[in-house]
XYZ file of N, CA and C in Angstrom:
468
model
N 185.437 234.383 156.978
C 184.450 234.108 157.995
C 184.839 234.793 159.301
N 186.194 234.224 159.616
C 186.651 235.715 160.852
C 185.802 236.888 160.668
N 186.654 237.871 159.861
C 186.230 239.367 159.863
C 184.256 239.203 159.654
N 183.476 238.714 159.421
C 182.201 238.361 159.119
C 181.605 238.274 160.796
N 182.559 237.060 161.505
C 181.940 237.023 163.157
C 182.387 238.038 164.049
N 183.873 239.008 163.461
C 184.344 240.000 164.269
C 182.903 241.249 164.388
N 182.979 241.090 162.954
C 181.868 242.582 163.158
C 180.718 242.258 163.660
N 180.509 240.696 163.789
C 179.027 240.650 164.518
C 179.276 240.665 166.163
N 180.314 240.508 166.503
C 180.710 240.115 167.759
C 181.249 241.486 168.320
N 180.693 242.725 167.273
C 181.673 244.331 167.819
C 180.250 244.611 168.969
N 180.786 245.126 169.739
C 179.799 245.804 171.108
C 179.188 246.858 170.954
N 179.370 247.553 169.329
C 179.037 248.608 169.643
C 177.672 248.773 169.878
N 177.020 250.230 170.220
C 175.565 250.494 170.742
C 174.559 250.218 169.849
N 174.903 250.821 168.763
C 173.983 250.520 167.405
C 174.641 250.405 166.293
N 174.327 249.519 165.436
C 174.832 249.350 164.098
C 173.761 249.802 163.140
N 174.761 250.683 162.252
C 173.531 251.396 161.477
C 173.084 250.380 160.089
N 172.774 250.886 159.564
C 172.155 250.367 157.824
C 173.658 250.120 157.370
N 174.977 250.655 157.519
C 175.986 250.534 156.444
C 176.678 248.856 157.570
N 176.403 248.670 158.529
C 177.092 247.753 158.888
C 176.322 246.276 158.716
N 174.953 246.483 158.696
C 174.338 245.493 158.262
C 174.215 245.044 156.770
N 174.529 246.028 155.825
C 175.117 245.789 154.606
C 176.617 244.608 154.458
N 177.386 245.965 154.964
C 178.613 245.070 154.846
C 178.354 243.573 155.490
N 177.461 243.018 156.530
C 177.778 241.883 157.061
C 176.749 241.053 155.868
N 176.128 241.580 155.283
C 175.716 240.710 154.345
C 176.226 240.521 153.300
N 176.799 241.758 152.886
C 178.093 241.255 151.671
C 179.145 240.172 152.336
N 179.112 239.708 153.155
C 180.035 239.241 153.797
C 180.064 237.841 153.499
N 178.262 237.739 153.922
C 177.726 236.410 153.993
C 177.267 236.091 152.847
N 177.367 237.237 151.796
C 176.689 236.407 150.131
C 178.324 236.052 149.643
N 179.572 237.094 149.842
C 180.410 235.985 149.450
C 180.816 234.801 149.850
N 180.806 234.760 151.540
C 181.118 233.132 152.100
C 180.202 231.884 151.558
N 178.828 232.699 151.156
C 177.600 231.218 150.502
C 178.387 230.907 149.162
N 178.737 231.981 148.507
C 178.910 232.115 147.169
C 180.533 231.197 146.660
N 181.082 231.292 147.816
C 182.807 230.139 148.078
C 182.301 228.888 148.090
N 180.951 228.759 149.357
C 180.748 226.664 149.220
C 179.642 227.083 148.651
N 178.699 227.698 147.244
C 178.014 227.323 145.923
C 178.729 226.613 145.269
N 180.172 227.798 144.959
C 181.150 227.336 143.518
C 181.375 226.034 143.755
N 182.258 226.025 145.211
C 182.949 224.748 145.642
C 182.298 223.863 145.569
N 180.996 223.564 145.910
C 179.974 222.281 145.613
C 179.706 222.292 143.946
N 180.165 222.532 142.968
C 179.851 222.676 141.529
C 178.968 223.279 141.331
N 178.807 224.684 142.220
C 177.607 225.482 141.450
C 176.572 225.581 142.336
N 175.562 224.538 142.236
C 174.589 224.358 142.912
C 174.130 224.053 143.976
N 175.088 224.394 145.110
C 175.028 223.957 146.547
C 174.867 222.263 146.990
N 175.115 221.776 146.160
C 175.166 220.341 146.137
C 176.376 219.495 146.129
N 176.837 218.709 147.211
C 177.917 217.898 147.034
C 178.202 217.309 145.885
N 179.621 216.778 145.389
C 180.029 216.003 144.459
C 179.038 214.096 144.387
N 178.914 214.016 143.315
C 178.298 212.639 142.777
C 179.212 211.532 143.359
N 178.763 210.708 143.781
C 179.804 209.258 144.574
C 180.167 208.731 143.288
N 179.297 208.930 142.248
C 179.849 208.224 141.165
C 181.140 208.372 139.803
N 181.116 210.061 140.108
C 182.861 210.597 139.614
C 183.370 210.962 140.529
N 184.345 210.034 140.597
C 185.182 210.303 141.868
C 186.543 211.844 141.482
N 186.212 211.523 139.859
C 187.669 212.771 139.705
C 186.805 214.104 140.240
N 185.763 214.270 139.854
C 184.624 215.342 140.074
C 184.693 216.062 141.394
N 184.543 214.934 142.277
C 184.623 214.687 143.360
C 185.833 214.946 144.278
N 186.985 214.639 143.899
C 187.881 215.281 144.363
C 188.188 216.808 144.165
N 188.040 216.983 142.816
C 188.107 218.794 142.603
C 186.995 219.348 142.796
N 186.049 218.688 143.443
C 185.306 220.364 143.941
C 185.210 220.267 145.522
N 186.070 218.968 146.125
C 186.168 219.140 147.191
C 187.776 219.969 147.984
N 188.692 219.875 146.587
C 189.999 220.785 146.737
C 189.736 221.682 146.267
N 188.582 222.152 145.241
C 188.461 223.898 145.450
C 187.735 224.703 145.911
N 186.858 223.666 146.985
C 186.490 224.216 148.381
C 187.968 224.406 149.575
N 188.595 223.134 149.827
C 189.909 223.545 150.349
C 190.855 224.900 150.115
N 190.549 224.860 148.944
C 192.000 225.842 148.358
C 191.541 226.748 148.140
N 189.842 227.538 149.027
C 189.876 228.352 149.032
C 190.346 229.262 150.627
N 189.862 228.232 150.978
C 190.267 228.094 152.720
C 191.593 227.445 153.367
N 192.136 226.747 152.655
C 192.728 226.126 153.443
C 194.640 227.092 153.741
N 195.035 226.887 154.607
C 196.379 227.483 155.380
C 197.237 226.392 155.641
N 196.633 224.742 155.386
C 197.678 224.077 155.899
C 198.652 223.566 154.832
N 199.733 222.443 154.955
C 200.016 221.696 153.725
C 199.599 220.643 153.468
N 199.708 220.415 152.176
C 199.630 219.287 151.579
C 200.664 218.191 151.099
N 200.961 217.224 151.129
C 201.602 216.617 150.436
C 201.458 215.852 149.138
N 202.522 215.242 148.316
C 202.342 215.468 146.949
C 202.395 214.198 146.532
N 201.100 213.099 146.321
C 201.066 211.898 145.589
C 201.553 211.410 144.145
N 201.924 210.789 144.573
C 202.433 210.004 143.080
C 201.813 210.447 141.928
N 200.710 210.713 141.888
C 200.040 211.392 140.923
C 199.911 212.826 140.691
N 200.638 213.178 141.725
C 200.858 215.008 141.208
C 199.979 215.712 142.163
N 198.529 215.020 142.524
C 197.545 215.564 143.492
C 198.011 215.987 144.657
N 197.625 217.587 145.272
C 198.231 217.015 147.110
C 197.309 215.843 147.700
N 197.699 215.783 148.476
C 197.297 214.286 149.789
C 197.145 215.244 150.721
N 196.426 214.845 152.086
C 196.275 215.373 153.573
C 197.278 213.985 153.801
N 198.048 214.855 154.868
C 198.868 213.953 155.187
C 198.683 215.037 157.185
N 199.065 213.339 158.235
C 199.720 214.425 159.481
C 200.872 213.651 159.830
N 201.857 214.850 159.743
C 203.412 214.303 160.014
C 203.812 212.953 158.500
N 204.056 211.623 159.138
C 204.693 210.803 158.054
C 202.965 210.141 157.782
N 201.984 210.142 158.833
C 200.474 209.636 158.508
C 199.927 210.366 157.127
N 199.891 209.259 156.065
C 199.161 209.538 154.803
C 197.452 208.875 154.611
N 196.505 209.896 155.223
C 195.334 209.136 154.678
C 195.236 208.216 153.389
N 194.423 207.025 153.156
C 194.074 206.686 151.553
C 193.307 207.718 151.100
N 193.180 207.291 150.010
C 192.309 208.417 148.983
C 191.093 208.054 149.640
N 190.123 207.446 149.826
C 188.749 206.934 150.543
C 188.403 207.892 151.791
N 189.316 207.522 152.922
C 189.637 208.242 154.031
C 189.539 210.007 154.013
N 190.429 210.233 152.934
C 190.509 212.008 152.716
C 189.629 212.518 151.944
N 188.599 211.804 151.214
C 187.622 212.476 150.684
C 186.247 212.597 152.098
N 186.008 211.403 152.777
C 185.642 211.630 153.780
C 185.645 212.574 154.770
N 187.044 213.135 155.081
C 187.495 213.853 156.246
C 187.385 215.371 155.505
N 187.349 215.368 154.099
C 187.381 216.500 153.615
C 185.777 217.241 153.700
N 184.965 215.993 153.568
C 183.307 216.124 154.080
C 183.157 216.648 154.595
N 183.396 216.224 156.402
C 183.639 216.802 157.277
C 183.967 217.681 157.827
N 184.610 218.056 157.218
C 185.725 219.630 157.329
C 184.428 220.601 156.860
N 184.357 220.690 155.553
C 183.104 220.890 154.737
C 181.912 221.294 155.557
N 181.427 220.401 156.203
C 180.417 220.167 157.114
C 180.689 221.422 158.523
N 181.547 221.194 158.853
C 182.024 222.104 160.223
C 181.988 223.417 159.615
N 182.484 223.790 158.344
C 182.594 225.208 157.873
C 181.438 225.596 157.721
N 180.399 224.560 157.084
C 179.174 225.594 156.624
C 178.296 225.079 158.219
N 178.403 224.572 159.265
C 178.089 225.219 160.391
C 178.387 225.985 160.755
N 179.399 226.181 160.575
C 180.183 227.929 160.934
C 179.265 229.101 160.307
N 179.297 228.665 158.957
C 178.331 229.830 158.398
C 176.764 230.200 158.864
N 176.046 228.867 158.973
C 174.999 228.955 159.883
C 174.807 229.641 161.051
N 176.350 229.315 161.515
C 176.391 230.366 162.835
C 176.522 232.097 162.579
N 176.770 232.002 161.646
C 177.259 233.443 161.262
C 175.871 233.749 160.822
N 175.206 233.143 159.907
C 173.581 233.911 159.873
C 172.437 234.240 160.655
N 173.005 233.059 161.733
C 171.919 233.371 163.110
C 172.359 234.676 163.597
N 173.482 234.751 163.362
C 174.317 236.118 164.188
C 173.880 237.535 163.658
N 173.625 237.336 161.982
C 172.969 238.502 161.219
C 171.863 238.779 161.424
N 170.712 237.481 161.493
C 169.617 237.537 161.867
C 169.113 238.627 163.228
N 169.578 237.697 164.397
C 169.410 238.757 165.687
C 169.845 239.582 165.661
N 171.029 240.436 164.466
C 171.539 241.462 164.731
C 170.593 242.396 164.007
N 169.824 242.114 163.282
C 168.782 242.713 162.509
C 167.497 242.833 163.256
N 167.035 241.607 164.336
C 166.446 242.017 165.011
C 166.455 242.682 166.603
N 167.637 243.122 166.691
C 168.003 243.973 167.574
C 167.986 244.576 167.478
N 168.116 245.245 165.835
C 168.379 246.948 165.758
C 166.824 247.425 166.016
N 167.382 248.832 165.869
C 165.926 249.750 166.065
C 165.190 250.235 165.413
N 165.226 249.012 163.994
C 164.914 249.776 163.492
C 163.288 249.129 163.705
N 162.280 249.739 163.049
C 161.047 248.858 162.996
C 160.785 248.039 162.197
N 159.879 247.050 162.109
C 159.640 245.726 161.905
C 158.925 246.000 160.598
N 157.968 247.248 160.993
C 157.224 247.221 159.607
C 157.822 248.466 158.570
N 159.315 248.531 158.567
C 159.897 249.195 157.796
C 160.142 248.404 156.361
N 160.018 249.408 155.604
C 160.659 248.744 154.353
C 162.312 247.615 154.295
N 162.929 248.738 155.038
C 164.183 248.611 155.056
C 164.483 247.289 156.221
N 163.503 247.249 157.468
C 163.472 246.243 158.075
C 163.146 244.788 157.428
N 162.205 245.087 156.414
C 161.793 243.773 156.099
C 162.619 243.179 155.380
N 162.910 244.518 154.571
C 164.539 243.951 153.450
C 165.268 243.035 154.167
N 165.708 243.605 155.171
C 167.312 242.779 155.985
C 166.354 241.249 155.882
N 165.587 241.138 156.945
C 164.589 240.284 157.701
C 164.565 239.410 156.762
N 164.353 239.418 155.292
C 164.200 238.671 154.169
C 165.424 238.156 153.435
N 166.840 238.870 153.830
C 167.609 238.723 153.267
C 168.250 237.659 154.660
N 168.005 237.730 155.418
C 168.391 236.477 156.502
C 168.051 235.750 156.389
N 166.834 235.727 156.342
C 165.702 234.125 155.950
C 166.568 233.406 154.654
N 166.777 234.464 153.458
C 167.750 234.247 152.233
C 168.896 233.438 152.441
N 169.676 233.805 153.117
C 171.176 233.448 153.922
C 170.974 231.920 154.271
N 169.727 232.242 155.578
C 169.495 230.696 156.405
C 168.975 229.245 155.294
N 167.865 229.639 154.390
C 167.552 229.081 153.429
C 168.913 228.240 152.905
N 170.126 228.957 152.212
C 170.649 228.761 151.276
C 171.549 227.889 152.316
N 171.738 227.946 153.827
C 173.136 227.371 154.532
C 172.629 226.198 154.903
N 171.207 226.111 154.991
C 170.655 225.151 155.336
C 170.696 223.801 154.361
N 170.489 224.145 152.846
C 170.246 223.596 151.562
C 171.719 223.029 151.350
N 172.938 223.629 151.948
C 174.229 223.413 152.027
C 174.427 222.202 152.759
N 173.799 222.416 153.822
C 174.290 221.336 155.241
C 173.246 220.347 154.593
N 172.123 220.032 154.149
C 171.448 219.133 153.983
C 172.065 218.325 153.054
N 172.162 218.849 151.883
C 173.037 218.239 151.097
C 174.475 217.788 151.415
N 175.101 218.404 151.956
C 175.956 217.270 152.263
C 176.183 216.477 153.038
N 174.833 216.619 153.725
C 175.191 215.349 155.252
C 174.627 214.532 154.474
N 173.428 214.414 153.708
C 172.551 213.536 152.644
C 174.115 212.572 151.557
N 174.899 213.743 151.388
C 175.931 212.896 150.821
C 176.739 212.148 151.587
N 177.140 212.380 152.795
C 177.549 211.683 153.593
C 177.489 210.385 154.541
N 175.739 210.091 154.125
C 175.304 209.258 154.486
C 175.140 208.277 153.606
N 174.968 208.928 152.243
C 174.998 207.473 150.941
C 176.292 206.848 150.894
């Protein structure tokens, strides 16, 4: 997601057709990390398997994550800070959350593609314009369907 907001955040004068590519390859793999991670279908884990539920919320983590973990009795890592060990209840929660903040992040990153598409020069009633134009709407659609669903899970 860095390198994704760097290049939207570059100054340069114009970005041609190859940079608005790359920022969308950018953004179909970051959707394509919280698809898998939600089991596929952009949909949070079921309240009702909780094992389910934990692994597709650690292989959303473990695709992102840099920090440590510590190692429960059961072999699982734990979020732990310092000697503070969340319960299991607590860290599936906070892992939500986390969840939640990232794919705002991504949202932010598609608004960023969006205006950067409609900044360029290119024209509106171009082929190639409408392409991008459609492939943002694509992006926003899918980050949106992300965040809904899991605040919807967050609230049951």
């Amino acid at each position: 997601m860095r390198l994704c907001a760097r290049v939207l955040a570059c100054t340069c004068v114009k970005k041609d057709y190859s940079c608005i590519l790359a920022v969308s390859l950018l953004l179909a793999c970051i959707v394509i990390v919280f698809e898998r991670g939600s089991g596929g279908g952009g949909t949070p884990p079921d309240d009702n398997d909780d094992d389910a539920d934990a692994m597709q919320l650690d292989s959303l983590a473990a695709t992102s994550s840099a920090g440590q973990a510590a190692i429960a009795t059961d072999g699982q890592p734990r979020f732990s800070f310092g000697s503070f060990q969340l319960d299991v209840e607590d860290e599936r929660k906070l892992k939500r959350e986390i969840v939640l903040l990232q794919i705002q992040k991504v949202e932010g990153l598609v608004a960023g593609f969006q205006e950067m598409v409609r900044r360029g020069d290119r024209a509106e009633d171009t082929i190639e314009g409408k392409a991008w134009e459609a492939l943002g709407e694509v992006f926003g659609r899918k980050a949106g369907r992300l965040r809904s669903s899991w605040e919807r899970k967050g609230r049951a």
